[in-house]
């Protein structure tokens, strides 16, 4: 549909980019396209820092392209709209998550599941625009131009910086919790209390579930309760893990590093499901016995579609849910990466994009 449009342009943008997998992020100047008829131009005010940014900037999943401006938890103010834009006007708050477009034609797109587009969604960075050539660049920047179909309405009642992480961490945890029908009467565990995990705890609690946080960090125990968990299990403590065996209907596993996932399968009740959303750089080794002995399942889930992302934002507005954040200037991004790898973040870094 839009393939004949021009995706390169002259809208000046400043940001931070990785020039290679081995070099730290550094200041980078580039341009965005002039808005098409259905595009929205957004002055980026804040951008959350997701562990996927680290995986991709360091090419831990393979296939990364450089230079790369990461960032897919992008919020700001609309400054300009194309002639046919209906849903946004200058001055509106707006957000861009993990995708900037998709084929809009396949079965998945037709069902509002653009993240599973059969022709490959156009992701916000480390991907290509609809022309299949121009690299997409993310939200560690001052401006972004995106088709309005992929722009979210940010709730006015929520703090804007603290709602940026909803656009990835929020939807990535909300979508599987909804898909596996978590609610009143469900016993849920969330593994890993990082950016995704702390959102998973808040959302599962708001959905009415009985929530357990499973963490390697004894120091996060009190926080887990404050965030909404009813119980906490420290996974490094064998007695606590044993006591939790067979307990959960659903486990949301957000761990970013390789771990023994069989230990968590053992915590599932009969016919329970563990959904992996974390994507460590090494594939997990899955044993058959813990699965067959309880007809248990291990599944996966990728972010969420645009319609569901808006639904999640509205759910968060209704329940007063945002992310617990630490704001940083853009120049601190490499330190933030180092701290995230050590698990030293409570619970999401958010870049103040005005600081560049
Ligand atoms: P994060 O903020 O760095 O949190 C990851 C958490 O995992 C840590 O806080 C830590 O929690 C736990 N952890 C880390 N190393 C561990 C280890 N060796 N053993 C056990 N637990 C460990 O990362 P994030 O931004 O939430 O992202 C988490 C993962 O999800 C990443 O792999 C990311 O790429 C992926 N992701 C996937 C999707 C998707 O669509 N599926 C979307 C976004 C992100 P504790 O201190 O509590 O143990
Ligand atoms: Zn993300
Ligand atoms: Zn599609």
Coordinates of C-alpha atoms and ligand atoms in Angstrom, one line a residue:
X1 CA 0.0 0.0 0.0
X2 CA 2.6 2.6 1.1
X3 CA 5.5 0.9 -0.7
X4 CA 5.9 3.7 -3.2
X5 CA 6.3 6.3 -0.5
X6 CA 9.7 7.9 0.4
X7 CA 11.0 6.7 3.7
X8 CA 14.2 8.8 3.8
X9 CA 13.8 12.5 4.5
X10 CA 15.1 15.7 6.0
X11 CA 13.6 16.0 9.5
X12 CA 16.7 16.4 11.7
X13 CA 17.0 14.0 14.6
X14 CA 19.6 13.6 17.3
X15 CA 20.1 10.4 19.3
X16 CA 22.4 7.8 20.7
X17 CA 23.5 4.9 18.5
X18 CA 25.5 1.7 18.6
X19 CA 27.9 1.8 15.6
X20 CA 28.8 -1.9 16.1
X21 CA 28.1 -4.7 18.6
X22 CA 31.4 -4.1 20.4
X23 CA 31.3 -0.3 20.8
X24 CA 29.4 1.7 23.4
X25 CA 26.5 3.8 22.3
X26 CA 27.5 7.4 21.3
X27 CA 25.8 10.6 20.0
X28 CA 24.5 10.2 16.5
X29 CA 22.8 12.7 14.1
X30 CA 20.4 11.4 11.4
X31 CA 17.2 12.3 9.6
X32 CA 13.6 11.1 9.7
X33 CA 11.2 11.2 6.8
X34 CA 8.8 14.1 6.1
X35 CA 5.4 12.9 7.5
X36 CA 3.3 11.0 4.9
X37 CA -0.5 11.7 4.7
X38 CA -1.2 9.3 7.5
X39 CA 1.9 9.9 9.6
X40 CA 2.3 11.5 13.0
X41 CA 5.5 13.4 13.9
X42 CA 6.3 13.2 17.6
X43 CA 8.8 15.1 19.7
X44 CA 10.2 12.3 21.9
X45 CA 10.2 13.3 25.6
X46 CA 11.0 9.9 27.2
X47 CA 12.1 6.5 26.2
X48 CA 12.3 3.4 28.4
X49 CA 15.3 1.1 28.3
X50 CA 14.4 -2.5 27.6
X51 CA 16.8 -5.5 28.0
X52 CA 16.0 -6.2 24.3
X53 CA 17.8 -3.0 23.5
X54 CA 21.0 -4.5 25.0
X55 CA 20.5 -7.9 23.3
X56 CA 20.2 -6.2 19.9
X57 CA 22.8 -3.4 20.4
X58 CA 25.3 -6.1 21.3
X59 CA 24.0 -8.5 18.6
X60 CA 23.3 -11.2 21.1
X61 CA 20.5 -12.6 18.9
X62 CA 22.4 -12.3 15.6
X63 CA 21.5 -10.3 12.5
X64 CA 21.7 -6.8 14.1
X65 CA 22.3 -3.9 11.7
X66 CA 24.3 -0.8 12.4
X67 CA 24.3 2.1 13.1
X68 CA 21.4 1.3 15.5
X69 CA 19.4 3.8 17.6
X70 CA 17.6 1.5 20.1
X71 CA 14.5 2.2 22.0
X72 CA 10.9 1.0 21.7
X73 CA 9.2 2.5 24.7
X74 CA 8.8 6.0 23.1
X75 CA 6.5 8.7 24.4
X76 CA 6.2 12.4 23.6
X77 CA 4.1 15.2 22.1
X78 CA 2.7 15.3 18.6
X79 CA 4.2 18.3 16.7
X80 CA 2.9 17.7 13.1
X81 CA 0.4 15.4 11.4
X82 CA -0.2 14.4 7.8
X83 CA -3.2 15.6 5.9
X84 CA -5.2 12.4 6.4
X85 CA -4.5 11.8 10.1
X86 CA -7.7 11.4 12.0
X87 CA -6.8 10.4 15.5
X88 CA -4.0 12.9 16.5
X89 CA -3.4 16.6 16.5
X90 CA -0.4 18.7 17.5
X91 CA -0.1 18.9 21.3
X92 CA -1.5 15.4 21.9
X93 CA 0.4 12.9 24.0
X94 CA 1.5 9.9 21.9
X95 CA 3.4 6.7 22.2
X96 CA 5.2 4.3 19.9
X97 CA 6.0 0.8 21.0
X98 CA 7.9 -2.1 19.4
X99 CA 6.4 -1.9 15.9
X100 CA 6.0 0.9 13.4
X101 CA 4.1 -1.0 10.7
X102 CA 3.2 -4.4 9.3
X103 CA 1.8 -5.8 6.1
X104 CA -1.9 -5.1 7.3
X105 CA -3.0 -7.8 4.9
X106 CA -2.3 -11.2 6.4
X107 CA -4.5 -13.3 8.8
X108 CA -2.5 -12.2 11.8
X109 CA -2.7 -8.5 10.9
X110 CA -6.4 -8.9 10.2
X111 CA -6.8 -10.3 13.8
X112 CA -4.9 -7.3 15.3
X113 CA -1.9 -9.5 16.0
X114 CA 0.6 -7.4 13.9
X115 CA 3.5 -8.7 16.0
X116 CA 2.9 -12.1 14.4
X117 CA 2.5 -10.6 10.8
X118 CA 3.1 -13.4 8.4
X119 CA 5.2 -11.1 6.2
X120 CA 7.2 -9.8 9.1
X121 CA 6.3 -6.7 11.1
X122 CA 8.3 -3.5 10.7
X123 CA 9.9 -3.2 14.2
X124 CA 10.8 0.2 15.7
X125 CA 14.5 -0.3 15.3
X126 CA 17.0 -2.9 13.9
X127 CA 14.4 -3.5 11.2
X128 CA 13.3 -2.0 7.9
X129 CA 10.6 0.5 7.0
X130 CA 7.9 -0.6 4.6
X131 CA 10.1 0.1 1.6
X132 CA 12.2 -2.9 2.8
X133 CA 15.4 -0.8 2.5
X134 CA 15.5 2.1 4.9
X135 CA 16.6 1.1 8.4
X136 CA 14.1 1.9 11.2
X137 CA 15.6 3.9 14.2
X138 CA 14.2 3.9 17.7
X139 CA 13.4 6.2 20.5
X140 CA 16.8 7.1 22.0
X141 CA 16.3 10.2 20.0
X142 CA 14.6 13.6 19.8
X143 CA 11.9 12.9 17.1
X144 CA 10.1 10.0 15.5
X145 CA 7.7 9.8 12.5
X146 CA 5.2 6.9 12.5
X147 CA 2.0 6.0 10.7
X148 CA -0.9 6.8 13.0
X149 CA -2.1 3.2 13.0
X150 CA 0.9 2.3 15.0
X151 CA 0.8 5.3 17.4
X152 CA -0.8 4.9 20.8
X153 CA -2.8 7.4 22.8
X154 CA -1.1 7.9 26.1
X155 CA -3.5 8.3 29.1
X156 CA -3.3 11.9 30.4
X157 CA -3.9 10.7 34.0
X158 CA -0.6 8.8 34.2
X159 CA 2.8 10.2 34.6
X160 CA 4.2 10.3 31.1
X161 CA 7.8 9.2 31.9
X162 CA 6.6 6.3 34.1
X163 CA 4.1 5.2 31.4
X164 CA 6.8 4.9 28.7
X165 CA 7.7 1.3 29.8
X166 CA 4.1 0.2 29.3
X167 CA 4.8 0.3 25.6
X168 CA 7.0 -2.8 25.8
X169 CA 7.3 -4.1 29.3
X170 CA 3.6 -3.5 30.0
X171 CA 2.2 -5.0 26.8
X172 CA 4.6 -8.0 26.8
X173 CA 3.3 -9.0 30.2
X174 CA -0.3 -8.0 29.8
X175 CA -0.8 -9.9 26.5
X176 CA 0.1 -13.4 27.9
X177 CA -1.7 -12.8 31.2
X178 CA -4.9 -12.1 29.1
X179 CA -4.3 -14.9 26.6
X180 CA -4.0 -17.5 29.4
X181 CA -7.0 -16.0 31.1
X182 CA -5.3 -15.0 34.4
X183 CA -7.8 -13.5 36.8
X184 CA -9.6 -14.2 40.1
X185 CA -8.7 -17.7 41.3
X186 CA -5.6 -18.0 39.2
X187 CA -2.3 -18.7 41.0
X188 CA 0.4 -16.9 39.0
X189 CA 4.1 -16.7 39.4
X190 CA 6.3 -14.1 37.7
X191 CA 10.0 -15.1 37.4
X192 CA 12.5 -12.2 37.3
X193 CA 11.8 -8.9 38.9
X194 CA 13.2 -6.6 36.3
X195 CA 11.4 -4.2 33.9
X196 CA 9.0 -6.8 32.5
X197 CA 8.7 -8.8 35.8
X198 CA 7.7 -5.9 38.0
X199 CA 5.0 -4.9 35.4
X200 CA 3.8 -8.5 35.3
X201 CA 3.4 -8.5 39.1
X202 CA 1.4 -5.2 39.1
X203 CA -0.8 -6.3 36.2
X204 CA -1.5 -9.8 37.4
X205 CA -2.5 -8.4 40.8
X206 CA -4.8 -5.8 39.2
X207 CA -6.4 -8.7 37.2
X208 CA -7.3 -10.3 40.5
X209 CA -4.8 -13.2 40.6
X210 CA -2.9 -14.6 43.5
X211 CA 0.6 -13.5 42.6
X212 CA 4.0 -14.9 43.6
X213 CA 7.2 -13.1 42.6
X214 CA 10.2 -15.5 42.0
X215 CA 13.5 -13.7 42.2
X216 CA 17.2 -14.4 42.6
X217 CA 17.6 -11.2 44.6
X218 CA 16.9 -11.5 48.3
X219 CA 17.1 -7.7 48.3
X220 CA 14.0 -7.4 46.1
X221 CA 11.8 -9.4 48.6
X222 CA 10.1 -6.4 50.3
X223 CA 9.7 -4.5 47.0
X224 CA 7.9 -7.5 45.4
X225 CA 5.3 -7.2 48.1
X226 CA 5.0 -3.5 47.7
X227 CA 4.6 -4.0 43.9
X228 CA 1.6 -6.3 44.6
X229 CA 2.9 -9.8 45.1
X230 CA 1.2 -11.9 47.7
X231 CA 4.2 -14.2 48.1
X232 CA 7.9 -14.2 47.2
X233 CA 10.1 -17.1 46.4
X234 CA 13.9 -16.7 46.3
X235 CA 14.9 -19.1 43.6
X236 CA 18.4 -19.5 45.0
X237 CA 16.9 -21.1 48.1
X238 CA 16.2 -24.8 47.4
X239 CA 13.8 -25.1 50.4
X240 CA 11.6 -22.2 49.1
X241 CA 11.6 -23.7 45.6
X242 CA 10.6 -27.1 46.9
X243 CA 7.8 -25.6 49.0
X244 CA 6.5 -24.0 45.8
X245 CA 6.4 -27.2 43.7
X246 CA 3.2 -27.9 41.8
X247 CA 1.7 -24.6 43.0
X248 CA 1.1 -22.4 39.9
X249 CA -1.5 -22.4 37.2
X250 CA 0.5 -20.0 35.1
X251 CA 4.2 -18.8 35.2
X252 CA 5.4 -15.8 33.3
X253 CA 9.1 -16.2 32.9
X254 CA 10.9 -12.9 32.1
X255 CA 14.5 -13.9 32.8
X256 CA 17.0 -12.3 30.4
X257 CA 19.9 -14.7 31.0
X258 CA 20.3 -18.5 30.4
X259 CA 18.9 -20.5 33.4
X260 CA 17.6 -24.0 34.2
X261 CA 14.0 -23.6 33.1
X262 CA 13.1 -27.1 34.3
X263 CA 13.4 -25.9 37.9
X264 CA 10.4 -23.6 37.1
X265 CA 8.4 -26.2 35.2
X266 CA 8.4 -28.2 38.4
X267 CA 6.5 -25.3 40.1
X268 CA 3.5 -25.7 37.7
X269 CA 0.3 -27.4 38.8
X270 CA -1.1 -30.2 36.6
X271 CA -1.9 -28.7 33.2
X272 CA -0.3 -25.5 34.1
X273 CA 1.6 -23.3 31.5
X274 CA 4.9 -21.5 31.7
X275 CA 5.1 -18.7 29.1
X276 CA 8.6 -17.6 28.2
X277 CA 8.9 -13.9 27.4
X278 CA 12.6 -13.5 28.2
X279 CA 14.9 -14.2 25.3
X280 CA 18.4 -15.2 26.6
X281 CA 21.1 -15.5 24.1
X282 CA 21.4 -19.3 24.6
X283 CA 18.4 -21.7 24.0
X284 CA 17.1 -23.4 27.2
X285 CA 17.4 -27.1 27.7
X286 CA 13.9 -28.5 28.3
X287 CA 13.6 -31.9 29.9
X288 CA 10.6 -34.1 29.2
X289 CA 10.0 -35.5 32.6
X290 CA 8.8 -32.4 34.4
X291 CA 6.4 -31.8 31.4
X292 CA 4.9 -35.3 31.1
X293 CA 4.5 -35.8 34.8
X294 CA 1.8 -33.1 34.9
X295 CA 0.7 -32.6 31.3
X296 CA 2.4 -29.2 31.7
X297 CA 3.1 -26.8 28.8
X298 CA 5.9 -24.4 28.0
X299 CA 4.9 -21.6 25.6
X300 CA 6.1 -18.2 24.4
X301 CA 4.6 -14.8 23.6
X302 CA 5.8 -11.8 21.7
X303 CA 4.9 -8.2 22.8
X304 CA 1.2 -7.6 21.8
X305 CA -0.9 -6.1 18.9
X306 CA -1.7 -2.4 18.6
X307 CA -5.4 -2.8 19.7
X308 CA -4.3 -4.8 22.7
X309 CA -1.6 -2.3 23.6
X310 CA -4.2 0.5 23.6
X311 CA -6.5 -1.7 25.8
X312 CA -3.5 -2.3 28.2
X313 CA -2.8 1.5 28.4
X314 CA -6.5 2.1 29.2
X315 CA -6.4 -0.7 31.8
X316 CA -3.4 0.9 33.4
X317 CA -5.1 4.3 33.4
X318 CA -8.1 2.8 35.1
X319 CA -6.0 1.0 37.8
X320 CA -3.4 3.7 38.2
X321 CA -0.6 1.5 37.0
X322 CA 2.8 2.8 35.8
X323 CA 6.3 1.5 35.9
X324 CA 8.7 2.2 38.8
X325 CA 11.4 4.2 37.0
X326 CA 14.8 5.8 37.4
X327 CA 15.2 8.7 35.0
X328 CA 18.6 9.1 33.3
X329 CA 20.1 11.6 30.9
X330 CA 20.8 10.1 27.5
X331 CA 24.6 10.3 28.1
X332 CA 24.2 7.7 31.0
X333 CA 22.9 5.0 28.7
X334 CA 26.0 2.8 28.7
X335 CA 26.1 2.9 32.5
X336 CA 22.4 2.0 32.6
X337 CA 23.2 -1.1 30.4
X338 CA 26.0 -2.2 32.8
X339 CA 23.7 -1.8 35.8
X340 CA 20.8 -3.7 34.1
X341 CA 23.0 -6.7 33.4
X342 CA 23.9 -6.7 37.1
X343 CA 20.1 -6.6 38.0
X344 CA 20.7 -3.2 39.5
X345 CA 17.7 -1.3 38.4
X346 CA 14.4 -0.5 40.2
X347 CA 12.8 -1.2 37.9
X348 CA 13.1 0.5 34.6
X349 CA 15.5 3.2 33.3
X350 CA 13.8 5.9 31.3
X351 CA 15.8 8.3 29.2
X352 CA 14.9 12.0 29.5
X353 CA 15.3 12.7 25.8
X354 CA 15.5 16.4 26.3
X355 CA 18.9 16.0 27.8
X356 CA 20.8 15.4 24.6
Ligands
LIG1 P1 15.7 -6.7 33.0 O1 15.0 -5.5 33.5 O2 17.1 -6.7 32.9 O3 15.2 -7.9 34.0 C1 15.6 -9.2 33.9 C2 15.5 -9.9 35.2 O4 15.8 -11.3 35.1 C3 16.4 -9.4 36.3 O5 16.0 -8.2 36.9 C4 16.6 -10.6 37.2 O6 15.5 -10.6 38.1 C5 16.4 -11.8 36.3 N1 17.6 -12.4 35.9 C6 18.7 -11.8 35.3 N2 19.7 -12.7 35.2 C7 19.3 -13.8 35.8 C8 19.8 -15.1 36.0 N3 21.1 -15.4 35.6 N4 19.1 -16.1 36.6 C9 17.8 -15.8 37.1 N5 17.3 -14.6 36.9 C10 18.0 -13.6 36.3 O7 15.1 -7.2 31.6 P2 13.7 -6.9 30.9 O8 13.8 -5.6 30.1 O9 12.6 -7.1 31.9 O10 13.7 -8.1 29.8 C11 13.7 -9.4 30.2 C12 13.8 -10.3 29.0 O11 12.6 -10.2 28.2 C13 14.9 -10.0 28.0 O12 15.5 -11.2 27.5 C14 14.2 -9.2 26.9 O13 14.9 -9.3 25.7 C15 12.9 -10.0 26.8 N6 11.8 -9.3 26.2 C16 11.0 -10.1 25.5 C17 9.9 -9.5 24.9 C18 8.9 -10.4 24.2 O14 8.1 -9.8 23.4 N7 8.8 -11.6 24.4 C19 9.6 -8.1 25.0 C20 10.5 -7.4 25.8 C21 11.6 -8.0 26.4 P3 15.8 -11.0 39.7 O15 16.8 -10.0 40.2 O16 14.4 -10.8 40.3 O17 16.2 -12.4 39.7
LIG2 ZN1 11.3 -4.3 24.9
LIG3 ZN1 0.7 -9.0 8.2

